[in-house]
mmCIF file of C-alpha atoms in Angstrom:
data_model
loop_
_atom_site.group_PDB
_atom_site.id
_atom_site.type_symbol
_atom_site.label_atom_id
_atom_site.label_comp_id
_atom_site.label_asym_id
_atom_site.label_seq_id
_atom_site.Cartn_x
_atom_site.Cartn_y
_atom_site.Cartn_z
ATOM 1 C CA UNK A 1 116.156 98.578 103.564
ATOM 2 C CA UNK A 2 118.453 96.012 101.968
ATOM 3 C CA UNK A 3 120.288 95.760 98.649
ATOM 4 C CA UNK A 4 119.318 92.699 96.592
ATOM 5 C CA UNK A 5 122.098 90.385 95.412
ATOM 6 C CA UNK A 6 121.217 86.688 95.631
ATOM 7 C CA UNK A 7 118.853 84.036 97.038
ATOM 8 C CA UNK A 8 121.237 83.683 99.973
ATOM 9 C CA UNK A 9 120.261 87.168 101.150
ATOM 10 C CA UNK A 10 117.243 85.580 102.823
ATOM 11 C CA UNK A 11 119.401 83.165 104.815
ATOM 12 C CA UNK A 12 121.927 85.835 105.805
ATOM 13 C CA UNK A 13 119.121 88.037 107.115
ATOM 14 C CA UNK A 14 117.299 85.109 108.713
ATOM 15 C CA UNK A 15 120.302 84.203 110.853
ATOM 16 C CA UNK A 16 120.963 87.828 111.795
ATOM 17 C CA UNK A 17 117.374 88.851 112.611
ATOM 18 C CA UNK A 18 115.966 88.949 116.129
ATOM 19 C CA UNK A 19 112.510 87.794 115.117
ATOM 20 C CA UNK A 20 110.703 85.915 112.375
ATOM 21 C CA UNK A 21 111.703 87.620 109.116
ATOM 22 C CA UNK A 22 109.604 88.583 106.126
ATOM 23 C CA UNK A 23 110.971 89.981 102.891
ATOM 24 C CA UNK A 24 109.156 92.818 101.165
ATOM 25 C CA UNK A 25 109.665 93.327 97.445
ATOM 26 C CA UNK A 26 107.938 96.098 95.460
ATOM 27 C CA UNK A 27 106.359 95.511 92.077
ATOM 28 C CA UNK A 28 105.419 98.371 89.767
ATOM 29 C CA UNK A 29 102.739 97.862 87.136
ATOM 30 C CA UNK A 30 101.093 100.740 85.291
ATOM 31 C CA UNK A 31 102.654 103.150 87.813
ATOM 32 C CA UNK A 32 100.896 101.310 90.650
ATOM 33 C CA UNK A 33 103.265 100.094 93.384
ATOM 34 C CA UNK A 34 102.428 96.893 95.228
ATOM 35 C CA UNK A 35 104.515 95.464 98.041
ATOM 36 C CA UNK A 36 104.674 91.676 98.174
ATOM 37 C CA UNK A 37 105.487 89.736 101.335
ATOM 38 C CA UNK A 38 107.686 86.642 100.907
ATOM 39 C CA UNK A 39 108.948 84.067 103.369
ATOM 40 C CA UNK A 40 112.440 82.559 103.289
ATOM 41 C CA UNK A 41 111.781 79.697 100.851
ATOM 42 C CA UNK A 42 109.601 81.892 98.619
ATOM 43 C CA UNK A 43 112.347 84.506 98.451
ATOM 44 C CA UNK A 44 114.955 81.898 97.491
ATOM 45 C CA UNK A 45 112.766 80.412 94.751
ATOM 46 C CA UNK A 46 111.753 83.851 93.457
ATOM 47 C CA UNK A 47 115.381 84.965 93.222
ATOM 48 C CA UNK A 48 116.590 81.789 91.510
ATOM 49 C CA UNK A 49 114.003 82.242 88.785
ATOM 50 C CA UNK A 50 115.289 85.762 88.057
ATOM 51 C CA UNK A 51 113.546 87.917 90.708
ATOM 52 C CA UNK A 52 110.937 89.226 88.290
ATOM 53 C CA UNK A 53 107.235 89.031 89.120
ATOM 54 C CA UNK A 54 104.909 87.126 86.804
ATOM 55 C CA UNK A 55 101.171 87.397 86.220
ATOM 56 C CA UNK A 56 100.464 84.141 88.041
ATOM 57 C CA UNK A 57 102.183 85.143 91.281
ATOM 58 C CA UNK A 58 99.894 85.186 94.301
ATOM 59 C CA UNK A 59 102.140 86.450 97.085
ATOM 60 C CA UNK A 60 100.286 88.387 99.790
ATOM 61 C CA UNK A 61 100.509 92.174 99.574
ATOM 62 C CA UNK A 62 100.770 94.732 102.346
ATOM 63 C CA UNK A 63 100.086 98.464 102.336
ATOM 64 C CA UNK A 64 101.662 99.748 105.545
ATOM 65 C CA UNK A 65 104.334 98.844 108.030
ATOM 66 C CA UNK A 66 101.857 97.932 110.753
ATOM 67 C CA UNK A 67 100.813 94.943 108.603
ATOM 68 C CA UNK A 68 104.112 93.253 109.507
ATOM 69 C CA UNK A 69 104.644 94.669 113.005
ATOM 70 C CA UNK A 70 104.942 91.130 114.429
ATOM 71 C CA UNK A 71 107.861 90.327 112.125
ATOM 72 C CA UNK A 72 111.336 91.559 111.378
ATOM 73 C CA UNK A 73 110.675 93.181 108.006
ATOM 74 C CA UNK A 74 113.347 93.603 105.338
ATOM 75 C CA UNK A 75 112.443 95.822 102.391
ATOM 76 C CA UNK A 76 114.287 95.345 99.080
ATOM 77 C CA UNK A 77 113.504 98.691 97.426
ATOM 78 C CA UNK A 78 115.311 97.929 94.144
ATOM 79 C CA UNK A 79 112.569 95.412 93.336
ATOM 80 C CA UNK A 80 114.938 92.899 91.719
ATOM 81 C CA UNK A 81 118.445 91.533 92.201
ATOM 82 C CA UNK A 82 121.422 93.361 90.703
ATOM 83 C CA UNK A 83 125.048 92.496 89.947
ATOM 84 C CA UNK A 84 126.105 93.257 93.507
ATOM 85 C CA UNK A 85 128.344 96.106 92.403
ATOM 86 C CA UNK A 86 125.808 98.908 92.186
ATOM 87 C CA UNK A 87 122.463 100.077 93.552
ATOM 88 C CA UNK A 88 119.531 100.129 91.133
ATOM 89 C CA UNK A 89 116.915 102.888 91.176
ATOM 90 C CA UNK A 90 114.307 102.156 93.819
ATOM 91 C CA UNK A 91 111.054 100.665 92.577
ATOM 92 C CA UNK A 92 109.243 102.454 95.411
ATOM 93 C CA UNK A 93 108.513 106.155 95.099
ATOM 94 C CA UNK A 94 109.073 108.735 97.806
ATOM 95 C CA UNK A 95 105.318 109.108 98.214
ATOM 96 C CA UNK A 96 104.840 105.361 98.615
ATOM 97 C CA UNK A 97 107.664 105.085 101.153
ATOM 98 C CA UNK A 98 106.324 107.989 103.207
ATOM 99 C CA UNK A 99 102.853 106.469 103.340
ATOM 100 C CA UNK A 100 104.126 102.962 104.014
ATOM 101 C CA UNK A 101 106.452 103.804 106.887
ATOM 102 C CA UNK A 102 104.916 106.978 108.224
ATOM 103 C CA UNK A 103 101.268 106.015 108.302
ATOM 104 C CA UNK A 104 99.879 106.483 111.791
ATOM 105 C CA UNK A 105 98.168 103.438 113.247
ATOM 106 C CA UNK A 106 94.412 103.594 113.144
ATOM 107 C CA UNK A 107 94.267 106.404 110.583
ATOM 108 C CA UNK A 108 92.716 105.796 107.183
ATOM 109 C CA UNK A 109 95.156 105.820 104.268
ATOM 110 C CA UNK A 110 92.447 107.109 101.928
ATOM 111 C CA UNK A 111 93.570 110.132 99.952
ATOM 112 C CA UNK A 112 90.096 111.641 100.370
ATOM 113 C CA UNK A 113 90.172 111.338 104.165
ATOM 114 C CA UNK A 114 91.368 114.627 105.713
ATOM 115 C CA UNK A 115 92.361 112.816 108.906
ATOM 116 C CA UNK A 116 95.145 111.006 107.078
ATOM 117 C CA UNK A 117 98.575 112.295 108.123
ATOM 118 C CA UNK A 118 102.152 111.092 108.254
ATOM 119 C CA UNK A 119 104.601 111.095 111.104
ATOM 120 C CA UNK A 120 107.786 113.022 110.473
ATOM 121 C CA UNK A 121 109.845 111.486 113.281
ATOM 122 C CA UNK A 122 110.569 108.001 111.899
ATOM 123 C CA UNK A 123 113.986 106.753 110.835
ATOM 124 C CA UNK A 124 115.197 103.894 108.682
ATOM 125 C CA UNK A 125 118.297 101.740 108.610
ATOM 126 C CA UNK A 126 119.945 100.345 105.516
ATOM 127 C CA UNK A 127 121.720 97.008 105.277
ATOM 128 C CA UNK A 128 124.420 96.463 102.677
ATOM 129 C CA UNK A 129 125.025 92.823 101.751
ATOM 130 C CA UNK A 130 127.946 91.528 99.743
ATOM 131 C CA UNK A 131 128.438 87.903 98.736
ATOM 132 C CA UNK A 132 131.025 86.148 96.538
ATOM 133 C CA UNK A 133 130.779 87.564 93.040
ATOM 134 C CA UNK A 134 130.120 84.128 91.527
ATOM 135 C CA UNK A 135 127.025 83.729 93.748
ATOM 136 C CA UNK A 136 125.369 86.989 92.722
ATOM 137 C CA UNK A 137 122.236 86.281 90.652
ATOM 138 C CA UNK A 138 121.107 89.179 88.431
ATOM 139 C CA UNK A 139 119.612 86.561 86.081
ATOM 140 C CA UNK A 140 117.831 83.274 86.705
ATOM 141 C CA UNK A 141 119.806 80.128 87.431
ATOM 142 C CA UNK A 142 118.860 76.532 88.149
ATOM 143 C CA UNK A 143 118.927 75.453 91.778
ATOM 144 C CA UNK A 144 121.293 72.558 91.049
ATOM 145 C CA UNK A 145 123.785 74.782 89.229
ATOM 146 C CA UNK A 146 123.639 77.236 92.088
ATOM 147 C CA UNK A 147 124.330 74.511 94.642
ATOM 148 C CA UNK A 148 127.360 73.429 92.597
ATOM 149 C CA UNK A 149 128.671 76.996 92.650
ATOM 150 C CA UNK A 150 128.170 77.216 96.402
ATOM 151 C CA UNK A 151 129.917 73.936 97.086
ATOM 152 C CA UNK A 152 132.880 74.747 94.848
ATOM 153 C CA UNK A 153 133.512 78.307 96.051
ATOM 154 C CA UNK A 154 132.070 78.410 99.546
ATOM 155 C CA UNK A 155 129.935 81.283 100.801
ATOM 156 C CA UNK A 156 131.320 84.515 102.198
ATOM 157 C CA UNK A 157 129.020 87.320 103.263
ATOM 158 C CA UNK A 158 129.720 90.836 104.413
ATOM 159 C CA UNK A 159 126.933 92.699 106.147
ATOM 160 C CA UNK A 160 127.028 96.400 107.015
ATOM 161 C CA UNK A 161 124.181 97.986 108.978
ATOM 162 C CA UNK A 162 123.948 101.767 108.876
ATOM 163 C CA UNK A 163 123.016 104.130 111.648
ATOM 164 C CA UNK A 164 119.361 105.252 111.554
ATOM 165 C CA UNK A 165 118.824 107.812 108.829
ATOM 166 C CA UNK A 166 116.022 109.884 107.355
ATOM 167 C CA UNK A 167 113.519 108.657 104.826
ATOM 168 C CA UNK A 168 114.623 110.451 101.661
ATOM 169 C CA UNK A 169 115.183 107.975 98.840
ATOM 170 C CA UNK A 170 118.285 109.662 97.410
ATOM 171 C CA UNK A 171 119.875 109.666 100.845
ATOM 172 C CA UNK A 172 118.972 106.033 101.494
ATOM 173 C CA UNK A 173 120.427 104.901 98.156
ATOM 174 C CA UNK A 174 123.683 106.721 98.877
ATOM 175 C CA UNK A 175 123.974 105.230 102.372
ATOM 176 C CA UNK A 176 123.178 101.769 101.016
ATOM 177 C CA UNK A 177 126.214 101.855 98.735
ATOM 178 C CA UNK A 178 128.541 103.111 101.455
ATOM 179 C CA UNK A 179 128.382 106.759 100.414
ATOM 180 C CA UNK A 180 129.902 106.067 96.986
ATOM 181 C CA UNK A 181 127.551 107.802 94.541
ATOM 182 C CA UNK A 182 129.442 106.271 91.618
ATOM 183 C CA UNK A 183 127.797 102.956 92.509
ATOM 184 C CA UNK A 184 124.352 104.416 91.849
ATOM 185 C CA UNK A 185 123.138 103.560 88.374
ATOM 186 C CA UNK A 186 120.854 105.794 86.310
ATOM 187 C CA UNK A 187 117.077 105.670 86.247
ATOM 188 C CA UNK A 188 117.099 103.900 82.885
ATOM 189 C CA UNK A 189 118.564 100.742 84.481
ATOM 190 C CA UNK A 190 115.595 99.489 86.461
ATOM 191 C CA UNK A 191 113.232 96.530 86.704
ATOM 192 C CA UNK A 192 111.589 97.372 83.369
ATOM 193 C CA UNK A 193 114.921 97.481 81.528
ATOM 194 C CA UNK A 194 115.916 94.185 83.148
ATOM 195 C CA UNK A 195 112.708 92.579 81.850
ATOM 196 C CA UNK A 196 113.484 93.809 78.329
ATOM 197 C CA UNK A 197 117.024 92.452 78.566
ATOM 198 C CA UNK A 198 115.847 89.064 79.834
ATOM 199 C CA UNK A 199 113.312 88.800 77.010
ATOM 200 C CA UNK A 200 115.899 89.749 74.367
ATOM 201 C CA UNK A 201 118.458 87.384 75.896
ATOM 202 C CA UNK A 202 115.931 84.539 75.910
ATOM 203 C CA UNK A 203 114.934 85.204 72.305
ATOM 204 C CA UNK A 204 118.574 85.036 71.154
ATOM 205 C CA UNK A 205 119.073 81.679 72.875
ATOM 206 C CA UNK A 206 116.145 80.041 71.087
#
């Protein structure tokens, strides 16, 4: 699990991964969680435009970890990029995460199927990324303007990989921010509130 700061996250993870990477970003609509799979260029373009899903998006979706077993998978549980100083509430629920990671191979994920069960022995690792403050992209930015910023300031990344930990969301969020609970923002600051802010900000600029 990785915190979401900028389009350069994809490149930082690409160069540090041991296999072909894919980037998994959750999208919540009407309380239904979908997990979209993006490649490097798609992730960069998606982040530059504000890292908010639109109705016309046609990224492939996955439902369980075995769908990407041939890749190095990076999950961005916040669902959108933040200011790089705090960790947003996860867009994935505990139930979704348990089913996604703990689903046994070959077992139906149907709620009505009594054979469906979860493993309790899996562990997750969190990755904390930190880039120059000026390169963090909580809002959309043009690619040319972003290139100018990069060329004028340079790019510095810090990457911290945690020891394997359990799968409880509260625990994962705390580990992701280095154990500093003061960096965890409240539930009201999430993807939905970001969409409202972006809409209000765009309306004021017209």
